[in-house]
mmCIF file of C-alpha atoms and ligand atoms in Angstrom:
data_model
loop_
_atom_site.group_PDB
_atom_site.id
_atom_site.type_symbol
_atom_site.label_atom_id
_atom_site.label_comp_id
_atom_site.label_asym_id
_atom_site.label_seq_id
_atom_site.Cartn_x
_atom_site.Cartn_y
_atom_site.Cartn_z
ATOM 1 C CA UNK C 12 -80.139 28.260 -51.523
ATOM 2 C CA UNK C 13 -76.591 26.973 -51.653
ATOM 3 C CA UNK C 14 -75.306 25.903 -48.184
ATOM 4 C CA UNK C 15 -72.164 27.208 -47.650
ATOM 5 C CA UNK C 16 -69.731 24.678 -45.619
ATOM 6 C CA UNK C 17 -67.351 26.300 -42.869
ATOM 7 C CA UNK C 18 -63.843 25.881 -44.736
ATOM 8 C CA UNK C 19 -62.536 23.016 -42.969
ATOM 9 C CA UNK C 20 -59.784 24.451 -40.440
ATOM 10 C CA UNK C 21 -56.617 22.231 -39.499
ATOM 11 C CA UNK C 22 -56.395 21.103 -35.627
ATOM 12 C CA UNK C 23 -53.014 22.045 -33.963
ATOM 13 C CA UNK C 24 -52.277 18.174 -34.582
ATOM 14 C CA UNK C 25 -52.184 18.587 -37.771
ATOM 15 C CA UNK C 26 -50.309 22.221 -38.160
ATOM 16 C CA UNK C 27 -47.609 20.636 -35.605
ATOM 17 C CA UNK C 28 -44.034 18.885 -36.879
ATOM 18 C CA UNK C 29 -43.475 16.212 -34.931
ATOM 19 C CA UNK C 30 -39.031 16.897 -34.691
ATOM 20 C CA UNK C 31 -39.923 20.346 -33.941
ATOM 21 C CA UNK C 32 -42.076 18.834 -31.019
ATOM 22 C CA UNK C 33 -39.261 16.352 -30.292
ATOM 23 C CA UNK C 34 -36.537 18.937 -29.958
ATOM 24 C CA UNK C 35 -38.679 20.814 -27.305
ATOM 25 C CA UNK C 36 -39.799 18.209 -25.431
ATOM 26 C CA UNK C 37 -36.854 15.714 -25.074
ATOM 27 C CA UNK C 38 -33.373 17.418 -25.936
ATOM 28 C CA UNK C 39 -31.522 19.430 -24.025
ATOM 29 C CA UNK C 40 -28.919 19.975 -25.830
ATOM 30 C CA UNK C 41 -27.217 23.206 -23.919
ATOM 31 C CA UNK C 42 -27.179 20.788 -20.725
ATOM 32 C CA UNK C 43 -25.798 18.021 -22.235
ATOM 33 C CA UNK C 44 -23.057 19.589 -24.652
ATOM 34 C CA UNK C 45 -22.283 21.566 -20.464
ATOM 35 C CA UNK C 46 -21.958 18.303 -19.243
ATOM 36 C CA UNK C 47 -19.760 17.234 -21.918
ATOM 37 C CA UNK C 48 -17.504 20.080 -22.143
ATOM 38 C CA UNK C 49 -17.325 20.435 -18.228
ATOM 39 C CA UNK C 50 -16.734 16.326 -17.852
ATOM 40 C CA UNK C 51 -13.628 16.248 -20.942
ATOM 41 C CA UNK C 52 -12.327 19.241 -19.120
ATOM 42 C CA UNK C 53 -12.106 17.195 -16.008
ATOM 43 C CA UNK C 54 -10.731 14.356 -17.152
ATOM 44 C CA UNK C 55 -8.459 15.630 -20.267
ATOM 45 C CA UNK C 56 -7.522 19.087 -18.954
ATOM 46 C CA UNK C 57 -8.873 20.749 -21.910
ATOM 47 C CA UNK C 58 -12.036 21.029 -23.991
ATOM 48 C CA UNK C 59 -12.894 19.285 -26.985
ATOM 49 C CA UNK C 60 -13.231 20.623 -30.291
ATOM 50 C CA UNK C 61 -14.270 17.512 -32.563
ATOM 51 C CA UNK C 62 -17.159 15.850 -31.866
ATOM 52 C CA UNK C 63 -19.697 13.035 -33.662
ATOM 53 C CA UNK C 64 -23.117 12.347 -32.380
ATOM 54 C CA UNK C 65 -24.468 8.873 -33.313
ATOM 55 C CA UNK C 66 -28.327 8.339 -33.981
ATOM 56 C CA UNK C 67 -28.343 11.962 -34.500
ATOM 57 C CA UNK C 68 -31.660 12.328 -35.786
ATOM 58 C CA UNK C 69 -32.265 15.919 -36.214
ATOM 59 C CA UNK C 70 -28.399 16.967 -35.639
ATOM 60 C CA UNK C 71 -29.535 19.717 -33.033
ATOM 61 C CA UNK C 72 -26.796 18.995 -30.532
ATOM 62 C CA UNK C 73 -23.928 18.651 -33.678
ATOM 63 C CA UNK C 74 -25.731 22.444 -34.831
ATOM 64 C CA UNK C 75 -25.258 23.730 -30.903
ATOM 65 C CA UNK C 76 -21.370 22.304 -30.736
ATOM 66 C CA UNK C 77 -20.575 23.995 -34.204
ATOM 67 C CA UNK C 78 -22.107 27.103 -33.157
ATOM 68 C CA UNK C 79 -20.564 26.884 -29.614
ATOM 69 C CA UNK C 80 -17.055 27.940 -30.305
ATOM 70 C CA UNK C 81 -15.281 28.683 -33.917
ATOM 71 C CA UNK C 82 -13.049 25.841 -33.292
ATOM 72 C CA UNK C 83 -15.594 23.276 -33.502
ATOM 73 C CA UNK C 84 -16.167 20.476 -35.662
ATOM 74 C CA UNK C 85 -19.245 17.831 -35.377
ATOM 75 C CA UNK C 86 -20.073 15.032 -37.289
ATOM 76 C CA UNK C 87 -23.852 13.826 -37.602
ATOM 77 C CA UNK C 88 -24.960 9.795 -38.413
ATOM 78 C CA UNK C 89 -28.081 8.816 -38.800
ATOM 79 C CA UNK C 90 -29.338 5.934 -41.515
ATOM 80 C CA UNK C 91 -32.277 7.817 -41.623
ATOM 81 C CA UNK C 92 -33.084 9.871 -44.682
ATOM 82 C CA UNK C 93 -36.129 11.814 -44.053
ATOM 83 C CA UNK C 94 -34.578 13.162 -40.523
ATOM 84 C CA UNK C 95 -31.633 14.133 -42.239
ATOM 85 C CA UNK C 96 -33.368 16.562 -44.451
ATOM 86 C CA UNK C 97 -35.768 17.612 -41.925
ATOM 87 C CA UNK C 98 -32.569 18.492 -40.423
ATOM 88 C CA UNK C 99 -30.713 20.657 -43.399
ATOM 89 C CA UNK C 100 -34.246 22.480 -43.661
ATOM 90 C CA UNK C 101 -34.577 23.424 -40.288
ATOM 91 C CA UNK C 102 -31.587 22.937 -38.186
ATOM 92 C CA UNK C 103 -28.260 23.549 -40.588
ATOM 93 C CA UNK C 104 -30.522 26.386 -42.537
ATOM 94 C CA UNK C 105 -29.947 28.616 -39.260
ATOM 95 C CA UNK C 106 -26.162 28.335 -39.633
ATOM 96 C CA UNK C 107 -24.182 30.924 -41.051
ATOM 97 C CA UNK C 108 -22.063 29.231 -43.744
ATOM 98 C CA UNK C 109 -18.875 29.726 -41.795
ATOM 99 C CA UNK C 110 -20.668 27.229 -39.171
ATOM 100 C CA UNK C 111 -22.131 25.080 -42.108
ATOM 101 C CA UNK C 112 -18.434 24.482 -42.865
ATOM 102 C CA UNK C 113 -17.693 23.082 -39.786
ATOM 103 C CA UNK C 114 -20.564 20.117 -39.463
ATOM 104 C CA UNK C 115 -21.009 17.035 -41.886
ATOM 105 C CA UNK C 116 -24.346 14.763 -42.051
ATOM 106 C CA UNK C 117 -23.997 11.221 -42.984
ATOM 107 C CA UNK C 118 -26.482 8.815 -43.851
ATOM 108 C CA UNK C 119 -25.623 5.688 -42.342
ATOM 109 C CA UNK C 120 -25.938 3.108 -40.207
ATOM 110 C CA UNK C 121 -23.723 3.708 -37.258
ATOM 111 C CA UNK C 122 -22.817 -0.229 -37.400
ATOM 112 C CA UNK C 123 -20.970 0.371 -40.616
ATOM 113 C CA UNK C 124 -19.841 4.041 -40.992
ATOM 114 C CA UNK C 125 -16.668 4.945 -40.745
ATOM 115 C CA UNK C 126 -15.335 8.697 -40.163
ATOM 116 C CA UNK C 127 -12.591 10.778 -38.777
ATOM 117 C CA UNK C 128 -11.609 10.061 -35.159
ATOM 118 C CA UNK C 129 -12.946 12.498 -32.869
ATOM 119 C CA UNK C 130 -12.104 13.587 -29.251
ATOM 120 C CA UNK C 131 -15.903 13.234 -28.173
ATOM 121 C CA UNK C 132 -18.792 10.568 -29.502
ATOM 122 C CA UNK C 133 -22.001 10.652 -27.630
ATOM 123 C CA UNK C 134 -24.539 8.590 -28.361
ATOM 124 C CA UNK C 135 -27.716 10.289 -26.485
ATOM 125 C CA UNK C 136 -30.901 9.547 -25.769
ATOM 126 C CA UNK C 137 -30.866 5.684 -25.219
ATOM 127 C CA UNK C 138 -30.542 4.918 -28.876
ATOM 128 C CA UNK C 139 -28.077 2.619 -29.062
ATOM 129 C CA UNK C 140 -30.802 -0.009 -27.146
ATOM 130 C CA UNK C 141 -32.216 -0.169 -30.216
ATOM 131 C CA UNK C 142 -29.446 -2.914 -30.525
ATOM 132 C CA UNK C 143 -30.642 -5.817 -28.718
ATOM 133 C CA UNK C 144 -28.251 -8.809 -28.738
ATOM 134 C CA UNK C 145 -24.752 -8.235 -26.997
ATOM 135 C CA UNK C 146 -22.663 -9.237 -30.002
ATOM 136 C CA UNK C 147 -24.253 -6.203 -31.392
ATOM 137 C CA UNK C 148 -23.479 -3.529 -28.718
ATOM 138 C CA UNK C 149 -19.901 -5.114 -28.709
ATOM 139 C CA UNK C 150 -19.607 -4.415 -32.694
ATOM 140 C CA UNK C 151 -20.959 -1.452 -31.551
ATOM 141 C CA UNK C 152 -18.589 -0.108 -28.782
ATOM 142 C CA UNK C 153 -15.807 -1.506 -31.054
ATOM 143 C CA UNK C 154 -16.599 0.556 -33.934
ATOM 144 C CA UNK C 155 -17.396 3.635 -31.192
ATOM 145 C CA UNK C 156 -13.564 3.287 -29.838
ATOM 146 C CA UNK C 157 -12.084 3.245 -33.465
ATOM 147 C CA UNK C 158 -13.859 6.694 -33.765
ATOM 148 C CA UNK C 159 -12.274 8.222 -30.997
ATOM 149 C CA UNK C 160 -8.724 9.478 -30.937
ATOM 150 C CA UNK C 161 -6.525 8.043 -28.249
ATOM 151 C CA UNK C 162 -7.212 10.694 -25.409
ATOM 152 C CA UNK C 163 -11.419 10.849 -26.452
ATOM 153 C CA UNK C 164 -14.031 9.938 -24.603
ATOM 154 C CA UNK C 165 -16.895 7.869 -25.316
ATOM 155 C CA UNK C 166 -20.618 9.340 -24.036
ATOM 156 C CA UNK C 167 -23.155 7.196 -23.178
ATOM 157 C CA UNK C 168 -26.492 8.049 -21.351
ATOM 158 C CA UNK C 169 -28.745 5.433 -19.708
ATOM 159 C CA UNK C 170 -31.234 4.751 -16.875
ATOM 160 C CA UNK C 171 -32.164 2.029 -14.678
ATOM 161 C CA UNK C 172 -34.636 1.609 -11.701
ATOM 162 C CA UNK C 173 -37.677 -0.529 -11.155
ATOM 163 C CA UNK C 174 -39.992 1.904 -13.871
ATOM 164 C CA UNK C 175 -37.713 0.437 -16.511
ATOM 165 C CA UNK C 176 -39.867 -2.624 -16.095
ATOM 166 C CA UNK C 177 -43.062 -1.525 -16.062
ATOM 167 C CA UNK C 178 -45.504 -0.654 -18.429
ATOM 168 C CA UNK C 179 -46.412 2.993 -17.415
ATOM 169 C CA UNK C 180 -47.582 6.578 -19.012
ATOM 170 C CA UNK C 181 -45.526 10.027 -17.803
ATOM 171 C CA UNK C 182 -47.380 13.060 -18.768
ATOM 172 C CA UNK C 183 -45.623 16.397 -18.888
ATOM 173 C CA UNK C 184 -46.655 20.053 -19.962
ATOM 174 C CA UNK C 185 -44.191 21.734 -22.704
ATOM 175 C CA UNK C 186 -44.945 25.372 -23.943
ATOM 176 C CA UNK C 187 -47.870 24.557 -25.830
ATOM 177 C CA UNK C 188 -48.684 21.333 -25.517
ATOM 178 C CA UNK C 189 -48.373 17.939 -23.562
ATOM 179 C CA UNK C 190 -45.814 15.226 -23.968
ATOM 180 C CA UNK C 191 -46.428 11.920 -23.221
ATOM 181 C CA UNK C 192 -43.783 8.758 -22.731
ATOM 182 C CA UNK C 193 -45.658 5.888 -22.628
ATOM 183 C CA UNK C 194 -43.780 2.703 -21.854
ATOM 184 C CA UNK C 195 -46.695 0.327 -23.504
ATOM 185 C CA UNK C 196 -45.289 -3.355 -23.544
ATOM 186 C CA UNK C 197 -42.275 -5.027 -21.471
ATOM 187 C CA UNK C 198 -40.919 -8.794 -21.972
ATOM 188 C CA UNK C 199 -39.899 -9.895 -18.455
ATOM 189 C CA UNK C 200 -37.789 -12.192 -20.206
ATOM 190 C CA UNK C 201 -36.236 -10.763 -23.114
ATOM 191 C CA UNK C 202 -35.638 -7.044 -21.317
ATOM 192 C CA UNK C 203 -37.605 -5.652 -25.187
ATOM 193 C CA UNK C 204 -39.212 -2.664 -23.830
ATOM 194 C CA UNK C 205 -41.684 -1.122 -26.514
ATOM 195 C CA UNK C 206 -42.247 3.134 -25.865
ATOM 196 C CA UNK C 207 -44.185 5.261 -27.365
ATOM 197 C CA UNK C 208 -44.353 8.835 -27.493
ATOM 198 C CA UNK C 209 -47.742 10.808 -28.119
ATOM 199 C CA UNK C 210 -48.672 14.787 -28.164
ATOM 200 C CA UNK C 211 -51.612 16.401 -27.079
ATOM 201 C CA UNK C 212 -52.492 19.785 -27.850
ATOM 202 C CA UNK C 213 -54.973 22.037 -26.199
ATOM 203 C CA UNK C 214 -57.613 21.917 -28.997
ATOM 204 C CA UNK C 215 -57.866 17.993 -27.413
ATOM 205 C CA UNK C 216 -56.333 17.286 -30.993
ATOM 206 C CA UNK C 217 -53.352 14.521 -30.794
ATOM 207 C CA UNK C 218 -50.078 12.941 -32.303
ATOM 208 C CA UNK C 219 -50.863 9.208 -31.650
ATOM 209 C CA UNK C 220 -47.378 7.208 -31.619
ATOM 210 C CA UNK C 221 -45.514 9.828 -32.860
ATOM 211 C CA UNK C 222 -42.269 7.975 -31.749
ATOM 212 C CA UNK C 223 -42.045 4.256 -31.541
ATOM 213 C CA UNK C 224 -38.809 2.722 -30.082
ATOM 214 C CA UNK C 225 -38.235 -0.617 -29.181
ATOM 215 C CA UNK C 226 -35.229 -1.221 -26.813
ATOM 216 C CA UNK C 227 -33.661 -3.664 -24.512
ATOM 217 C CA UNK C 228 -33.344 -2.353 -21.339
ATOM 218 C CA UNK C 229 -29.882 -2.713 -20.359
ATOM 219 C CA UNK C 230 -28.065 -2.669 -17.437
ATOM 220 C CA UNK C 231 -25.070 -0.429 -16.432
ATOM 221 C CA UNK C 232 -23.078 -3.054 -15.086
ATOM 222 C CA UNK C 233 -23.428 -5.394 -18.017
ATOM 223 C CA UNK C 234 -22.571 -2.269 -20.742
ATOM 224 C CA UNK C 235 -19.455 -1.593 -19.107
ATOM 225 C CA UNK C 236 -18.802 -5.218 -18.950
ATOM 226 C CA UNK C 237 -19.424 -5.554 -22.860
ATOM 227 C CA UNK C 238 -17.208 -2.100 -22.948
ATOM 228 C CA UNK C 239 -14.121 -3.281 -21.362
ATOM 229 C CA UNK C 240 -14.770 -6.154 -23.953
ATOM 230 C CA UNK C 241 -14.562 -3.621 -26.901
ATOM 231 C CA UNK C 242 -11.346 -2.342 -25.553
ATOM 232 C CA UNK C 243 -12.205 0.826 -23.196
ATOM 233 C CA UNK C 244 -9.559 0.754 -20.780
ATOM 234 C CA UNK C 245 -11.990 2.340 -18.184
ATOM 235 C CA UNK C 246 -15.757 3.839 -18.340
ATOM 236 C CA UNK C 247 -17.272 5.064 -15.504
ATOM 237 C CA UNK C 248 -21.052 6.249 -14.250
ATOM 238 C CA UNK C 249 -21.996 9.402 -13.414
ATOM 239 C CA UNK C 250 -25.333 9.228 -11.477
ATOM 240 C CA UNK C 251 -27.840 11.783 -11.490
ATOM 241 C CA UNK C 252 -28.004 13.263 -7.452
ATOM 242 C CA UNK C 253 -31.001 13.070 -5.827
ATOM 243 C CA UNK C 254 -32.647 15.612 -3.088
ATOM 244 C CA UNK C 255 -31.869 14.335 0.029
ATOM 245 C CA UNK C 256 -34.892 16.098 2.046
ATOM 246 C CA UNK C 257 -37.770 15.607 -1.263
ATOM 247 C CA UNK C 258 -36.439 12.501 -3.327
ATOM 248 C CA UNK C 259 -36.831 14.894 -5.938
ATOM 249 C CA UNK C 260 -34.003 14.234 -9.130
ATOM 250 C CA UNK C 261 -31.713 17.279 -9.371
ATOM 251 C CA UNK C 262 -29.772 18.023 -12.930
ATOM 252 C CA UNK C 263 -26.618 17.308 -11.070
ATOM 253 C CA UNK C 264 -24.253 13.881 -12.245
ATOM 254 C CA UNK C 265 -21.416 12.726 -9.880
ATOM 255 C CA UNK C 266 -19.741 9.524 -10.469
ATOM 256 C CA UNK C 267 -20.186 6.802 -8.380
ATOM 257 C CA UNK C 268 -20.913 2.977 -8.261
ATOM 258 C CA UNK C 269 -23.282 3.889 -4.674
ATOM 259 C CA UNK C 270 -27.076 3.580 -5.899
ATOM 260 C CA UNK C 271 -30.145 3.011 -3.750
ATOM 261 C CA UNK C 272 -33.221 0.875 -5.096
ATOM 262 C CA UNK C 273 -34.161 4.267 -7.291
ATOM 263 C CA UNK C 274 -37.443 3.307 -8.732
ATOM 264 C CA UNK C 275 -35.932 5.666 -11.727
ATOM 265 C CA UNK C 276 -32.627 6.782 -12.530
ATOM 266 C CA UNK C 277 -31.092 8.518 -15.356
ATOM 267 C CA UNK C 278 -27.317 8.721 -16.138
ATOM 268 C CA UNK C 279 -24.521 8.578 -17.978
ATOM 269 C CA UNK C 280 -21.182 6.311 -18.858
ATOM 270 C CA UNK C 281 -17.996 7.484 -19.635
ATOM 271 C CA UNK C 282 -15.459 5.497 -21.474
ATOM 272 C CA UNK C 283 -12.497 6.225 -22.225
ATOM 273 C CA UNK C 284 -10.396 3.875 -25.396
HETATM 274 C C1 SAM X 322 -34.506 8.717 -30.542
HETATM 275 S S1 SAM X 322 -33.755 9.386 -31.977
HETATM 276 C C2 SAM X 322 -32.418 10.155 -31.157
HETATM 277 C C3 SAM X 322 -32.250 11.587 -31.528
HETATM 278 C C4 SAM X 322 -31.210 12.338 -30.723
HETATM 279 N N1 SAM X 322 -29.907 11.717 -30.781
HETATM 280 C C5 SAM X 322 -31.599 12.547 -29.288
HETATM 281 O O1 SAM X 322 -30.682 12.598 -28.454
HETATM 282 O O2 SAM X 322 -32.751 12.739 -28.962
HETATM 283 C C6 SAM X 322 -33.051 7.934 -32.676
HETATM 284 C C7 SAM X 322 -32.413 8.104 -34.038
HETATM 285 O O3 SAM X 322 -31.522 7.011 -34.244
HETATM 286 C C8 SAM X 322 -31.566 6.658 -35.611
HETATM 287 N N2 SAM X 322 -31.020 5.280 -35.707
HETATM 288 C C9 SAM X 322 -31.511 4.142 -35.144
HETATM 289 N N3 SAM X 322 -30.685 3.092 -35.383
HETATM 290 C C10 SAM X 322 -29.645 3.591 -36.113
HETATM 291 C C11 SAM X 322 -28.468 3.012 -36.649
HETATM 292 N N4 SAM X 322 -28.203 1.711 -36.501
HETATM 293 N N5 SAM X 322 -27.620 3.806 -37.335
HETATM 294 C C12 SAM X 322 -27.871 5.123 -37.509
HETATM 295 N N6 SAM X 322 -28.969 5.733 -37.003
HETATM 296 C C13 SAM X 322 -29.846 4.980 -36.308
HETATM 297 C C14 SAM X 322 -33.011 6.822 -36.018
HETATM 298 O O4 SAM X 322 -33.134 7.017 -37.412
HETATM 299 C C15 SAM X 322 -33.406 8.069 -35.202
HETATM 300 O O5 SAM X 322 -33.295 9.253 -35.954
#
């Protein structure tokens, strides 16, 4: 008698995409195009309309801006190819083709592209660590201030705090599955900090090193050093608020120089060319 084998079924590992995973777990972009729109506001007196988001990967916060008001423009750069597409597949698909008009995709390295200047860059999610000598982050902010038009503003996000030198795991539930930021190997010397990011779903199946990012951990006072270098006539923080009763971090920026020893903090710089 012929055994008949179970057809083999696929764990949720292996059904998952890893930049839909990404989106839902790390981005925010709603909260951070808020704080963008609210912050130029302040500072320019209006809000922007062109914008270009460096290290885009999967363009979600360009496909929010476009889609935000008709006015808007964004301009996505990433040098990498497969993210791109992942992007027109998923992301620009949902546009209507009014908003596809209004949003451009460039493969390129953000060292060497050039584009239209733009009222707003922002450069989110710690990417532009990946560069790790200073000569570097100044061609960087250099290039970053030709981008902008004279009244823009540059958007930078970054943390700081005693974690940042640790090697440490931070698990955290998402609809469906678990997320895990695991910072796996720090040079004391150097400032490298190698991260990880892993997914676990409840089948116990798992996305081993889904993300890998290697960074230098930098320090606010030093980027706005290197920025004033580039040219920025003035940048400034704006520090996440904390609780004052629980400790607990609160999705609330102010700017400020005032810090305590914050075993973790998360904000963002401003510059403006
Ligand atoms: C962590 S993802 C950031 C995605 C998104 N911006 C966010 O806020 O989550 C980093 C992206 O930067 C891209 N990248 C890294 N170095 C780059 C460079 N020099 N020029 C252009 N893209 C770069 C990678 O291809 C990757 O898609």
């Amino acid at each position: 008698m012929a055994i008949v084998e179970n057809p083999p079924t696929q764990t949720m590992a292996e059904k998952a995409d890893r930049h839909l995973l990404y989106q839902a777990s790390v981005q925010n972009p709603d909260f951070e195009l808020d704080f963008i729109d609210e912050t130029f506001k302040e500072i320019r007196g209006r809000k922007p309309k062109t914008m270009r988001e460096d290290f885009a990967g999967t363009a979600i916060s360009s496909c929010r801006w476009v889609k935000r008001r008709r006015g808007n423009t964004a301009i996505a750069v990433d040098f990498d190819a497969e993210v791109l597409d992942w992007s027109r597949k998923h992301n620009i698909s949902k546009l209507t083709d009014e908003q596809k008009q209004r949003i451009e995709l460039i493969e390129d390295d953000v060292l060497n592209v050039s584009t239209d200047k733009v009222e707003v860059l922002q450069a989110y999610n710690f990417s532009y660590w990946f560069f790790q000598e200073r000569a570097t982050m100044l061609n960087y902010f250099k290039k970053a201030r030709e981008a902008l038009v004279d009244d823009g503003l540059l958007f930078l996000d970054v943390f700081g705090g005693s974690e940042c030198y640790q090697t440490q795991k931070e698990k955290r539930k998402v609809d469906g599955f678990k997320y895990i930021w695991e910072q796996a190997e720090f040079n004391a010397i150097t400032n490298e900090l190698t991260c990880h990011i892993h997914f676990h779903f409840p089948d116990k199946s798992k996305i081993k090193k889904a993300f890998t990012y290697t960074w230098r951990v930098w320090g606010a006072r030093e980027l706005r050093e290197i920025l004033a270098e580039a040219g920025f006539s003035e940048s400034t923080v704006y520090r996440q608020k904390f609780d004052p009763k629980t400790d607990e971090a609160l999705d609330e920026y102010i700017a400020t120089d005032e810090a305590e020893d914050y075993a973790c903090w998360l904000g963002y710089i401003i510059a403006k060319p």
